[in-house]
Amino acid sequence: METRKLYAENPYLTRFTAKVISCESGKDGFDVVLDQTAFYPEGGGQPADQGIINGCVIVTDVHEKNGIITHHCTGALEAGSEVNGEINWGRRFDHMQQHSGEHIFSGILHSLTGFENVGFHMGSDTVTVDFSGEVSDEVARQVETLANHYIYSDAPVDIRLYNQEELKELTYRSKKEIPGDVRIVSFPGADCCACCGTHVQSAGQIGLLKVLSNQKFRSGSRIEIIAGKRAFDYLTHLHLQNTVISQVLSAKPLETADAVIRMKNELAGEKLRAASLEEQLNAFRAAEYEGKGDVLLMEAEMSSESLRRFAVAIGERCGGRCAVFAGSDGNYKYAVRLAEGADERSFAKEMNAALQGRGGGRDGFIQGSCTADETSIRAFFGE
């Protein structure tokens, strides 16, 4: 006997009673079949409901096979007994908002472009929708605007079963041929699609819809969207972040992007100036070691690239090996320019073994890091 699907009859039903048909031990819990259920099983891109039975047995997952719905539970339930179930309404309504929002978005996009929805996944954070053609950012924004206008209209949602004869007179979206009666979810003026999922009663209950990203995927596009409370929470978080940025940059909230670009350009100029000064300083210091032969220098913390340039500048003037260690005991970066003809691989292996280091190089230059102290470093280099 197939399980009666209370969620399909009334997606707003949160509590129900049912009879336990069977309860079998399963992986990490028990697999329970009820004669009827308000728990939606995973399917059609929509995750399963979660909730509780008899106030203490947690329902962690729900699946359907051949019309039989199985609830994966944390505890056993006696076969033949009557039980009380309660779904996690917050999770269910979130799924309803996301799923209904996706239908409206996909339906409007289809009407504008003819592209089919060929993939749908409702994740815990966002919803991804794959389309059969490449959607431009301009079109994605246009569809987003139209979808929100439709949501504002609070149009009612029509959900009912159609037999095969009735379907012949109906134009609707569907990924595959479906035998028997087909459940059609219709958002009049926006979408008409075969679907087994749970949906809101009217478009206004979605609240709002936001496109987060649009990228090329295979031969089409993958668009990431969120709706309802997810969208509200996301935009609230963005607003809080932008408020901080606005205060730090002393810019109006709607002008932070321009302020960041100006700061980025200023920083690029400062980096060029700093690089020029660093080059001059390296040349000045390198002159001190003209013809000195092997050199070992212990320096304050510096970036890997600055360390490299410094070691090269001195190595070109000293006439021997130049080793520079930057940092403090137990946490050094190093750059070593070897004298001409030296074998950098064997030297790197010997030095890393002695100084608990990691690194290597080629063409007479070695760079890496080590955890030795200054005394050990100086001893290795014979100082």
Tab-separated table of C-alpha atoms in Angstrom, residues 97-106 117 120-123 125-129 131 140 143-144 147 208-214 222-228 230-231:
chain	number	residue	atom	x	y	z
A	97	GLN	CA	10.010	29.817	-0.639
A	98	GLN	CA	13.113	28.637	-2.513
A	99	HIS	CA	11.243	26.165	-4.708
A	100	SER	CA	8.428	28.559	-5.609
A	101	GLY	CA	10.944	31.322	-6.295
A	102	GLU	CA	12.890	29.016	-8.610
A	103	HIS	CA	9.718	28.151	-10.552
A	104	ILE	CA	8.908	31.814	-11.149
A	105	PHE	CA	12.488	32.632	-12.148
A	106	SER	CA	12.811	29.613	-14.468
A	117	ASN	CA	15.782	24.377	-16.856
A	120	PHE	CA	17.989	22.259	-10.070
A	121	HIS	CA	19.605	21.855	-6.659
A	122	MET	CA	18.430	23.356	-3.399
A	123	GLY	CA	21.417	23.581	-1.070
A	125	ASP	CA	22.648	28.156	1.570
A	126	THR	CA	21.703	28.787	-2.051
A	127	VAL	CA	19.731	27.369	-4.971
A	128	THR	CA	21.488	26.594	-8.256
A	129	VAL	CA	19.606	26.353	-11.538
A	131	PHE	CA	19.830	26.356	-18.119
A	140	ALA	CA	19.548	37.490	-15.576
A	143	VAL	CA	14.428	38.131	-15.079
A	144	GLU	CA	15.221	38.947	-11.438
A	147	ALA	CA	10.265	37.785	-10.885
A	208	LEU	CA	11.727	38.509	-2.570
A	209	LEU	CA	14.214	36.815	-4.879
A	210	LYS	CA	17.872	37.654	-5.462
A	211	VAL	CA	20.325	36.456	-8.124
A	212	LEU	CA	23.753	35.863	-6.569
A	213	SER	CA	25.795	34.661	-9.533
A	214	ASN	CA	25.616	33.739	-13.205
A	222	ARG	CA	24.381	28.022	-13.986
A	223	ILE	CA	22.554	30.704	-12.015
A	224	GLU	CA	22.619	30.893	-8.228
A	225	ILE	CA	19.561	32.388	-6.515
A	226	ILE	CA	18.011	32.752	-3.062
A	227	ALA	CA	14.510	33.724	-1.998
A	228	GLY	CA	12.422	34.568	1.036
A	230	ARG	CA	17.354	33.514	2.985
A	231	ALA	CA	17.421	36.544	0.714
